Coordinates of C-alpha atoms and ligand atoms in Angstrom, one line a residue:
M12 CA 5.8 -63.1 9.9
P13 CA 7.6 -62.8 5.8
D14 CA 10.7 -61.2 6.9
H15 CA 11.9 -63.0 10.0
P16 CA 15.5 -63.8 9.6
L17 CA 14.3 -68.0 10.4
A18 CA 12.0 -67.5 7.2
P19 CA 13.5 -70.3 4.6
D20 CA 15.2 -67.2 2.5
W21 CA 15.7 -64.5 4.7
L22 CA 19.7 -64.7 3.4
D23 CA 19.4 -64.4 0.4
R24 CA 17.0 -61.7 0.2
S25 CA 18.9 -59.7 2.6
R26 CA 21.2 -60.3 0.3
A27 CA 19.5 -59.3 -3.2
R28 CA 18.4 -56.1 -0.8
L29 CA 22.2 -55.1 -0.3
A30 CA 23.3 -55.5 -3.6
A31 CA 20.3 -52.6 -5.0
T32 CA 22.0 -50.4 -2.6
A33 CA 23.7 -48.1 -4.2
L34 CA 27.3 -47.5 -1.5
A35 CA 29.3 -45.1 -3.8
P36 CA 30.0 -41.1 -2.0
E37 CA 27.1 -38.6 -2.5
A38 CA 28.1 -35.0 -1.5
E39 CA 25.3 -33.5 0.0
A40 CA 26.9 -30.4 0.9
V41 CA 24.6 -29.3 5.0
G42 CA 24.9 -27.2 7.1
R43 CA 24.0 -27.1 11.2
V44 CA 22.1 -24.8 13.2
V45 CA 24.6 -23.7 16.2
R46 CA 22.0 -21.9 18.0
V47 CA 18.7 -20.5 17.6
A48 CA 17.0 -17.4 19.2
D49 CA 14.8 -14.1 18.3
G50 CA 13.8 -15.2 14.8
I51 CA 17.4 -16.3 14.0
A52 CA 19.6 -19.0 13.8
R53 CA 23.8 -19.1 13.9
V54 CA 24.6 -22.1 11.4
T55 CA 28.0 -23.7 10.6
G56 CA 29.0 -25.0 7.4
L57 CA 27.8 -24.3 3.6
P58 CA 30.9 -22.6 2.5
D59 CA 29.7 -21.4 -0.5
V60 CA 26.2 -19.7 0.8
A61 CA 25.4 -16.5 -0.9
L62 CA 23.7 -13.7 0.6
G63 CA 19.8 -14.5 0.5
A64 CA 19.9 -17.7 -0.2
L65 CA 17.1 -19.3 -0.2
L66 CA 17.6 -22.2 2.9
R67 CA 15.8 -25.6 4.4
F68 CA 15.6 -27.3 7.5
E69 CA 15.6 -31.0 8.4
G70 CA 11.8 -30.2 9.5
G71 CA 10.3 -28.7 6.0
Q72 CA 11.1 -24.0 8.0
H73 CA 13.0 -22.4 5.2
G74 CA 15.2 -19.3 6.1
F75 CA 17.4 -17.2 4.0
A76 CA 21.2 -16.7 4.6
Q77 CA 22.4 -13.0 6.0
A78 CA 25.4 -11.8 7.7
L79 CA 28.2 -14.1 6.2
D80 CA 30.8 -14.4 8.2
R81 CA 34.1 -16.7 7.3
D82 CA 33.2 -19.4 9.2
A83 CA 29.9 -18.9 10.4
F84 CA 26.7 -17.4 9.2
D85 CA 23.2 -15.9 10.3
V86 CA 19.5 -17.8 8.3
V87 CA 16.3 -15.4 9.0
L88 CA 14.1 -17.6 9.6
L89 CA 10.6 -17.2 7.7
D90 CA 8.8 -20.1 9.4
D91 CA 8.2 -21.2 13.6
A92 CA 11.2 -20.4 15.3
N93 CA 11.0 -23.3 17.6
A94 CA 10.2 -25.6 15.7
V95 CA 13.9 -25.4 14.9
V96 CA 16.4 -26.5 17.6
A97 CA 21.2 -26.3 17.4
G98 CA 21.8 -29.5 15.5
D99 CA 19.5 -29.9 13.3
R100 CA 20.2 -30.0 9.1
L101 CA 19.9 -27.6 6.8
S102 CA 20.9 -27.1 3.4
D103 CA 21.2 -25.4 0.4
T104 CA 18.3 -24.8 -2.2
G105 CA 20.5 -23.2 -4.2
A106 CA 17.6 -20.8 -5.0
V107 CA 16.6 -16.8 -4.1
L108 CA 13.5 -16.4 -2.1
R109 CA 10.8 -16.8 -4.7
V110 CA 6.6 -15.6 -4.7
P111 CA 3.6 -17.7 -6.4
V112 CA 2.7 -14.6 -9.5
G113 CA -1.1 -14.3 -11.8
E114 CA -4.3 -14.3 -11.5
A115 CA -5.1 -17.1 -8.8
L116 CA -4.1 -14.8 -6.3
L117 CA -7.0 -12.6 -7.1
G118 CA -9.8 -12.5 -4.3
R119 CA -7.0 -14.4 -1.9
V120 CA -5.5 -13.5 1.4
V121 CA -1.6 -15.4 1.6
D122 CA 1.2 -14.4 3.7
P123 CA 4.8 -13.3 1.7
L124 CA 5.2 -16.3 0.7
G125 CA 2.0 -16.9 -1.1
R126 CA 1.0 -19.4 1.1
P127 CA -3.5 -19.0 1.6
L128 CA -4.4 -17.7 4.7
D129 CA -8.6 -17.5 4.0
G130 CA -8.8 -21.0 3.9
G131 CA -9.5 -21.5 0.8
P132 CA -6.7 -24.1 -0.9
A133 CA -3.1 -23.7 -2.1
I134 CA -2.1 -21.1 -4.9
D135 CA -2.8 -23.1 -8.1
S136 CA -0.5 -20.5 -10.0
A137 CA 2.4 -21.7 -12.8
E138 CA 4.5 -19.0 -12.1
T139 CA 6.6 -18.0 -9.5
R140 CA 9.0 -15.2 -9.8
P141 CA 11.9 -13.8 -7.4
V142 CA 10.0 -11.4 -4.1
E143 CA 13.6 -9.1 -4.8
R144 CA 13.5 -8.0 -9.1
P145 CA 15.3 -4.8 -10.0
A146 CA 13.4 -1.6 -10.5
P147 CA 12.9 -1.0 -14.2
S148 CA 15.4 1.3 -15.6
I149 CA 14.6 5.1 -17.1
I150 CA 15.0 4.4 -20.7
E151 CA 11.8 1.4 -19.8
R152 CA 9.5 4.3 -18.6
D153 CA 6.8 7.4 -19.0
L154 CA 5.6 10.3 -17.8
V155 CA 3.2 9.4 -15.3
S156 CA -0.1 10.8 -17.6
A157 CA -3.4 8.9 -16.3
P158 CA -5.0 9.3 -12.2
V159 CA -5.8 7.1 -10.0
E160 CA -9.1 7.7 -8.8
T161 CA -9.7 7.6 -5.3
G162 CA -12.9 8.9 -5.0
V163 CA -12.6 11.1 -2.1
L164 CA -12.5 14.5 -2.7
V165 CA -10.0 16.0 -1.0
I166 CA -7.5 13.7 -2.6
D167 CA -8.4 14.1 -5.9
S168 CA -9.5 17.8 -6.7
L169 CA -5.9 18.7 -4.6
F170 CA -3.4 16.4 -4.1
A171 CA -4.3 13.7 -7.2
V172 CA -2.4 10.9 -7.3
G173 CA -1.2 9.1 -11.1
R174 CA -0.6 6.1 -12.6
G175 CA 2.8 5.1 -11.5
Q176 CA 3.1 7.1 -8.3
R177 CA 4.3 6.9 -5.1
E178 CA 2.4 9.1 -2.8
L179 CA 3.5 9.1 1.1
L180 CA 0.1 8.9 3.8
V181 CA 2.0 10.1 6.8
G182 CA 0.2 11.3 10.1
D183 CA 0.2 9.7 14.0
R184 CA -1.5 7.2 15.3
A185 CA -4.5 6.8 14.2
T186 CA -5.7 9.5 12.2
G187 CA -7.2 7.4 9.2
K188 CA -4.1 6.8 7.2
T189 CA -5.1 2.9 6.5
A190 CA -9.1 4.2 6.2
L191 CA -7.9 6.6 3.6
A192 CA -5.9 3.5 1.5
V193 CA -8.8 0.8 1.5
D194 CA -11.1 4.0 0.4
T195 CA -8.5 4.3 -2.9
I196 CA -8.6 0.3 -3.0
I197 CA -12.2 0.3 -2.3
N198 CA -13.2 2.7 -5.2
Q199 CA -11.3 0.9 -7.4
K200 CA -13.9 -1.4 -7.9
N201 CA -15.1 1.1 -11.0
S202 CA -11.5 1.5 -13.2
D203 CA -8.7 -1.2 -14.6
I204 CA -6.7 -1.4 -11.5
I205 CA -5.4 -4.5 -9.7
S206 CA -5.2 -3.5 -6.0
V207 CA -2.3 -5.0 -3.6
Y208 CA -3.1 -4.6 0.6
V209 CA 0.5 -5.4 2.0
A210 CA -0.1 -5.4 6.1
I211 CA 3.6 -5.1 7.6
G212 CA 3.6 -6.5 11.7
Q213 CA -0.1 -5.0 11.5
R214 CA -2.8 -6.8 13.8
A215 CA -4.9 -8.9 12.9
T216 CA -8.0 -7.6 14.3
A217 CA -6.8 -4.5 11.9
V218 CA -6.2 -6.7 8.9
E219 CA -9.3 -8.5 10.0
R220 CA -11.5 -4.7 9.4
V221 CA -9.2 -4.3 6.1
I222 CA -10.2 -7.2 5.0
A223 CA -13.7 -7.3 5.9
A224 CA -14.9 -3.2 4.4
V225 CA -13.2 -4.5 1.1
R226 CA -15.9 -7.7 0.9
E227 CA -18.3 -5.3 2.1
H228 CA -17.6 -1.8 -0.5
G229 CA -15.0 -2.3 -2.7
D230 CA -14.3 -5.9 -6.0
P231 CA -12.2 -8.2 -4.1
G232 CA -11.8 -10.3 -7.2
R233 CA -9.3 -7.5 -8.2
C234 CA -7.4 -7.4 -4.5
I235 CA -4.5 -9.0 -3.6
V236 CA -4.3 -8.7 0.4
V237 CA -0.7 -10.1 1.6
V238 CA -0.1 -10.5 5.4
G239 CA 2.7 -10.9 7.7
S240 CA 1.8 -10.0 10.6
A241 CA 2.7 -8.5 14.1
A242 CA 2.7 -12.2 14.8
D243 CA 4.4 -13.5 12.2
A244 CA 8.3 -14.0 12.6
P245 CA 10.6 -11.4 12.0
G246 CA 11.6 -12.5 8.7
L247 CA 8.6 -12.9 6.8
Q248 CA 7.1 -9.7 8.3
W249 CA 10.1 -8.0 6.7
I250 CA 9.8 -10.2 3.2
A251 CA 6.5 -8.7 2.5
P252 CA 6.6 -5.3 1.6
F253 CA 8.8 -6.7 -1.4
A254 CA 6.8 -10.3 -2.2
G255 CA 3.7 -7.6 -2.5
M256 CA 5.3 -5.9 -5.0
T257 CA 6.2 -8.6 -7.3
M258 CA 2.9 -9.7 -7.0
A259 CA 2.0 -6.6 -7.9
E260 CA 4.6 -6.3 -11.5
Y261 CA 3.3 -9.3 -12.4
F262 CA -0.2 -6.9 -13.7
R263 CA 2.4 -4.1 -14.3
D264 CA 3.9 -6.4 -16.7
R265 CA 1.4 -7.1 -19.2
G266 CA 0.6 -3.5 -20.0
G267 CA -2.2 -3.8 -17.4
H268 CA -2.6 -1.2 -14.4
A269 CA -1.9 -2.0 -10.0
L270 CA -2.4 -0.4 -6.5
I271 CA 0.3 -1.5 -4.0
V272 CA -0.6 0.0 -0.3
L273 CA 2.4 -0.4 1.9
D274 CA 1.0 -0.5 5.4
D275 CA 3.1 0.2 7.2
L276 CA 6.6 0.7 6.5
S277 CA 7.2 2.7 9.9
K278 CA 6.9 -1.2 11.2
H279 CA 9.1 -2.5 8.6
A280 CA 12.2 -0.3 9.2
A281 CA 11.1 -1.7 12.5
T282 CA 12.4 -5.2 11.8
H283 CA 14.6 -4.2 9.2
R284 CA 16.5 -2.9 13.0
E285 CA 15.5 -6.0 14.6
L286 CA 17.0 -7.9 12.3
A287 CA 20.1 -5.9 11.7
L288 CA 20.9 -5.9 15.1
L289 CA 20.5 -9.4 15.7
T290 CA 23.0 -9.8 12.9
R291 CA 25.7 -7.4 14.7
E292 CA 25.2 -4.9 12.1
P293 CA 26.0 -1.8 13.2
P294 CA 23.9 0.5 13.7
G295 CA 23.3 4.3 12.6
R296 CA 21.5 6.9 13.0
E297 CA 18.2 6.2 16.3
A298 CA 19.8 2.8 15.3
Y299 CA 19.3 1.4 11.6
P300 CA 21.4 0.1 10.4
G301 CA 23.1 2.6 7.5
D302 CA 21.4 0.9 4.6
I303 CA 17.9 1.4 5.2
F304 CA 17.4 4.1 3.4
Y305 CA 18.4 1.8 0.4
L306 CA 15.9 -0.8 0.9
H307 CA 12.4 1.0 1.1
A308 CA 14.6 3.4 -1.8
R309 CA 14.9 0.0 -3.8
L310 CA 11.4 -1.0 -3.0
L311 CA 10.0 2.1 -4.1
E312 CA 11.5 2.4 -7.0
R313 CA 9.9 -0.4 -8.3
A314 CA 6.3 1.8 -8.9
A315 CA 6.5 2.9 -11.8
K316 CA 5.2 3.7 -15.3
L317 CA 5.7 1.6 -18.5
S318 CA 6.7 2.8 -21.9
S319 CA 5.1 2.2 -24.3
E320 CA 7.2 -0.4 -25.8
C321 CA 7.0 -2.1 -22.2
G322 CA 3.6 -2.4 -22.5
G323 CA 2.4 1.3 -20.8
G324 CA 1.1 -1.3 -17.6
S325 CA 1.7 0.9 -14.6
L326 CA 1.9 0.4 -11.0
T327 CA 0.7 3.1 -8.0
A328 CA 2.2 2.4 -4.6
L329 CA 1.0 4.1 -1.4
P330 CA 3.2 3.2 1.0
I331 CA 2.2 4.6 4.6
A332 CA 4.4 5.7 7.6
E333 CA 3.8 6.5 11.1
T334 CA 5.2 9.5 12.6
D335 CA 5.3 9.9 16.7
A336 CA 3.6 13.5 18.1
G337 CA 3.7 15.1 14.2
N338 CA 7.1 15.1 13.7
L339 CA 7.7 14.5 9.9
S340 CA 11.8 15.3 10.4
A341 CA 12.1 12.2 12.0
Y342 CA 14.1 9.7 10.2
I343 CA 12.1 7.4 8.4
P344 CA 9.7 9.5 7.4
T345 CA 12.0 12.1 6.3
N346 CA 13.9 9.0 4.5
L347 CA 10.6 8.2 2.6
I348 CA 9.0 12.0 2.4
S349 CA 12.0 11.8 -0.2
I350 CA 11.6 8.8 -2.1
T351 CA 8.3 9.6 -2.6
D352 CA 6.9 11.7 -5.5
G353 CA 4.6 13.3 -2.7
Q354 CA 3.2 13.0 0.8
I355 CA -0.4 13.1 2.7
V356 CA -0.3 14.3 6.1
F357 CA -2.6 13.1 8.3
D358 CA -3.1 15.6 11.7
T359 CA -4.2 15.0 15.4
H360 CA -5.5 18.4 15.7
L361 CA -7.8 18.1 12.4
F362 CA -8.5 14.7 13.0
A363 CA -10.5 15.8 16.8
A364 CA -11.9 18.2 15.3
G365 CA -14.1 16.2 13.6
Q366 CA -11.8 16.8 9.5
R367 CA -12.1 13.5 7.4
P368 CA -10.4 12.5 6.3
A369 CA -8.0 14.7 8.3
V370 CA -5.4 15.9 6.0
N371 CA -3.5 19.3 6.1
V372 CA -3.4 20.5 3.5
G373 CA -1.5 23.0 3.8
L374 CA 2.0 20.4 4.4
S375 CA 0.4 17.3 2.0
V376 CA 2.0 17.8 -1.7
S377 CA 1.6 16.0 -4.5
R378 CA 4.7 16.7 -7.1
V379 CA 3.6 15.0 -10.1
G380 CA -0.4 13.9 -9.8
G381 CA -1.5 17.3 -10.9
K382 CA 0.0 16.5 -14.4
A383 CA -2.4 13.0 -14.6
Q384 CA -5.5 14.9 -13.7
A385 CA -8.2 15.0 -16.3
Q386 CA -9.0 17.9 -17.9
A387 CA -12.0 17.9 -16.0
M388 CA -10.9 19.0 -12.6
Q389 CA -8.6 21.0 -14.0
A390 CA -10.6 23.5 -15.3
V391 CA -12.6 23.5 -11.4
S392 CA -9.5 22.4 -8.8
G393 CA -7.7 25.4 -9.6
R394 CA -8.7 27.8 -7.6
V395 CA -9.9 25.6 -4.3
R396 CA -6.3 25.3 -2.8
L397 CA -6.1 29.1 -2.8
D398 CA -9.8 30.1 -2.2
Y399 CA -8.8 27.3 1.2
A400 CA -5.6 28.4 2.4
Q401 CA -6.9 31.7 2.7
F402 CA -10.2 30.8 4.7
L403 CA -7.5 29.3 6.7
E404 CA -5.6 32.0 7.5
L405 CA -8.7 34.4 7.6
E406 CA -10.5 31.8 10.0
M407 CA -7.5 32.6 12.7
F408 CA -7.8 36.1 12.1
T409 CA -11.7 36.7 12.5
R410 CA -11.5 34.3 15.5
F411 CA -9.6 36.9 17.6
G412 CA -13.0 39.8 16.6
G413 CA -14.7 40.2 13.8
I414 CA -12.7 42.3 11.2
S415 CA -16.2 42.9 9.4
N416 CA -15.4 42.9 5.6
A417 CA -18.1 41.4 3.0
R418 CA -14.4 40.8 0.7
V419 CA -13.6 39.0 3.9
S420 CA -17.0 37.1 5.2
A421 CA -17.5 36.0 1.5
Q422 CA -14.0 34.5 1.2
I423 CA -15.3 32.6 4.4
V424 CA -18.8 31.5 3.9
R425 CA -16.7 30.2 0.1
G426 CA -13.9 29.0 3.0
E427 CA -16.5 26.8 4.9
R428 CA -18.6 25.2 2.3
V429 CA -15.0 24.1 0.9
R430 CA -14.3 22.4 4.3
A431 CA -17.7 21.4 4.0
L432 CA -17.5 19.4 1.0
L433 CA -14.0 18.7 2.0
N434 CA -15.1 16.5 4.6
Q435 CA -16.1 12.6 3.4
P436 CA -16.8 9.7 5.7
R437 CA -15.7 6.2 4.7
Y438 CA -16.9 4.1 2.1
C439 CA -18.6 7.5 0.2
G440 CA -16.3 7.8 -3.3
L441 CA -17.3 10.1 -5.2
R442 CA -17.8 10.1 -9.3
L443 CA -15.1 12.1 -11.6
V444 CA -17.9 14.0 -12.9
D445 CA -19.7 14.3 -9.5
Q446 CA -16.4 16.4 -8.0
V447 CA -16.7 18.2 -10.8
A448 CA -19.9 19.1 -10.6
L449 CA -19.3 20.2 -6.8
L450 CA -16.3 22.2 -7.5
A451 CA -17.6 23.4 -10.8
A452 CA -21.2 25.1 -8.6
L453 CA -18.9 26.0 -5.6
A454 CA -17.1 28.2 -7.5
E455 CA -20.2 29.8 -9.3
G456 CA -21.3 30.1 -5.6
A457 CA -24.1 28.0 -6.0
L458 CA -23.6 26.5 -2.6
D459 CA -23.1 29.8 -1.1
A460 CA -26.4 30.0 0.1
E461 CA -26.9 26.3 1.2
I462 CA -25.9 25.9 5.5
P463 CA -22.7 23.7 4.9
G464 CA -23.9 21.1 7.3
R465 CA -26.9 20.1 4.5
L466 CA -24.0 19.7 2.4
P467 CA -23.4 15.6 3.3
A468 CA -27.1 15.1 2.2
L469 CA -26.7 16.5 -0.7
R470 CA -23.4 14.4 -1.7
T471 CA -25.6 11.9 -1.2
R472 CA -28.0 12.5 -3.4
L473 CA -25.5 13.7 -6.1
A474 CA -24.7 11.4 -8.4
T475 CA -28.1 10.1 -9.0
W476 CA -29.5 13.9 -9.5
L477 CA -27.0 14.6 -12.0
D478 CA -28.0 11.2 -13.9
A479 CA -31.7 12.4 -13.9
H480 CA -31.1 15.9 -14.6
A481 CA -27.9 16.2 -17.0
P482 CA -27.4 13.3 -18.4
D483 CA -25.6 14.6 -21.4
A484 CA -23.0 16.1 -19.3
V485 CA -22.5 13.1 -17.6
A486 CA -21.4 10.9 -20.4
E487 CA -19.3 13.3 -21.6
V488 CA -16.9 14.1 -18.6
Q489 CA -17.0 10.5 -18.3
A490 CA -16.4 9.4 -21.7
D491 CA -13.0 11.9 -22.1
G492 CA -12.6 13.9 -18.7
M493 CA -13.5 17.0 -20.5
L494 CA -15.5 20.3 -19.3
R495 CA -16.8 22.3 -21.5
D496 CA -19.1 25.4 -21.7
E497 CA -22.1 23.4 -21.2
A498 CA -21.3 20.4 -20.2
R499 CA -20.3 23.2 -17.4
V500 CA -23.9 24.9 -16.9
A501 CA -25.6 21.9 -17.5
L502 CA -23.7 20.7 -14.2
V503 CA -23.4 23.9 -12.4
S504 CA -27.7 24.6 -12.6
A505 CA -28.3 20.3 -12.1
V506 CA -26.7 21.6 -8.1
A507 CA -28.3 24.4 -8.2
A508 CA -32.2 22.5 -8.5
L509 CA -30.4 19.9 -6.6
V510 CA -29.9 23.1 -3.4
A511 CA -33.1 23.9 -4.2
D512 CA -34.6 20.3 -4.0
G513 CA -33.3 20.2 -0.3
G514 CA -33.9 23.0 0.7
M515 CA -38.2 22.7 -0.3
S516 CA -37.6 19.0 1.5
Ligands
ATP622 N1 -13.3 9.5 6.1 C1 -13.4 8.9 7.6 N2 -14.8 9.3 8.1 C2 -15.1 8.3 9.2 N3 -13.9 7.8 9.3 C3 -13.1 8.1 9.1 C4 -12.7 8.3 8.4 N4 -11.3 8.1 8.5 C5 -11.0 7.4 8.8 N5 -11.9 7.2 9.9 C6 -12.1 6.5 11.2 O1 -10.8 6.5 11.4 C7 -10.2 5.6 12.8 C8 -8.6 5.4 12.0 O2 -8.8 5.5 11.4 P1 -7.2 4.1 10.7 O3 -7.6 2.8 11.8 O4 -7.8 4.5 9.6 O5 -6.3 5.4 11.7 P2 -4.6 4.9 10.8 O6 -3.6 6.1 11.0 O7 -4.4 4.2 9.9 O8 -3.9 4.3 12.4 P3 -3.1 2.9 13.2 O9 -2.0 4.4 13.7 O10 -4.0 2.5 14.0 O11 -2.7 2.1 11.7 C9 -11.4 4.0 12.3 O12 -12.5 4.2 13.3 C10 -11.9 5.0 11.5 O13 -13.2 4.2 11.1
MG623 MG1 -3.4 1.8 9.9

């Protein structure tokens, strides 16, 4: 026993140890937890703490400061709330909340603080950035000029989304909002766009399905999944969309292109309301605090197309919002509709009638994407929306007794084919040239003879058929997105030949 008090030199050694110990006073600002409940800790001390500052508890947990009062403040916990108890000490880290950014995140599933959830090693990234960052100013932006190809005909032809645009996906529960967003992510396996999927307050099984779909059909190595699931601390769910934005901005700021899906902001708004009520902020309409509009506006403003002086990168945002009984004029949906550059409205009735994606063509709009469409798509999609809208109206009328008129029945024949084409299963993304060929053939009546029920089979064979029968036209459209007359003729006759071939087999 070397350190026994009876050891001969014990006293000397103890004296030496005492002399080596610094006994000078040392100032350390510490706070103390007064109480903890519902993911929020009430803290006294730390008079100099700043709003949003990152704090560390003695057990290693983290939180950020909210609701600063004269002699106490609230800390929104980012970890397991049960691990923090009244009496715990905490200190100010002197930093704001930051997340790792960079290529190391690609292919990974992380929580909103960038900690891995996929069982892989910790994210090996040299750089971290604050989760709250200012949006690019007007001078740093450019007009949206190139499309994000979703591969979904109804979107690319009627409600095109441009790179740098913010397009809201809004609709009732289980109407296919997530499915469309995931299809868009999957289709980016053919583009240079990096995708970030942010799950906010979702069930773990729903998130698992998204990850499985991307792994099976897409290019998971060019996606980042950020999960703040329903089981996580409210604070963690709250920062999830901001953290996802920061991770996506990294690619935008390097002149690259990124796409972020925020699934969904209704749940984020509910989390914000929960935290606001717990920190005694005054409630406003529908009990949301007054800053809910500013919260989502400052988040979505970060999606942008940058000017060429700033690298020319883009960040496109697809926020998702849930409605109740199709009520688009509820508080959160109207806020989000006015913040974004358009909305895709999903309809329960269309979904029940078997339309996939169940997009309500009358209520949906894309305010900037049309200008970003490739010329080839603009050339063929112009009349589709009008034709289809007229058809939907006519169909209502003719249901109550036939109006037999050659023009009306021609319109109905055409409309039924448009509907069949717009009905697209999941994971069946179409290339630009496939979509252009279909719409050109439709406009010239090449599909009128085909029964609508057979169009899905035809669409499945389309890509390989066009590559084999109109290779020059395909190459031309793919090269510069332009549709010239010869290419148009070649594509239409290839589709007509496919119709004939399908009829024989
Ligand atoms: N284009 C499609 N083809 C076939 N099935 C589809 C299509 N789009 C959606 N679905 C199916 O519809 C169901 C609901 O879709 P999804 O989960 O995407 O809806 P949601 O609006 O995100 O629902 P929630 O409100 O629960 O998040 C899923 O089973 C999905 O597979
Ligand atoms: Mg969903």
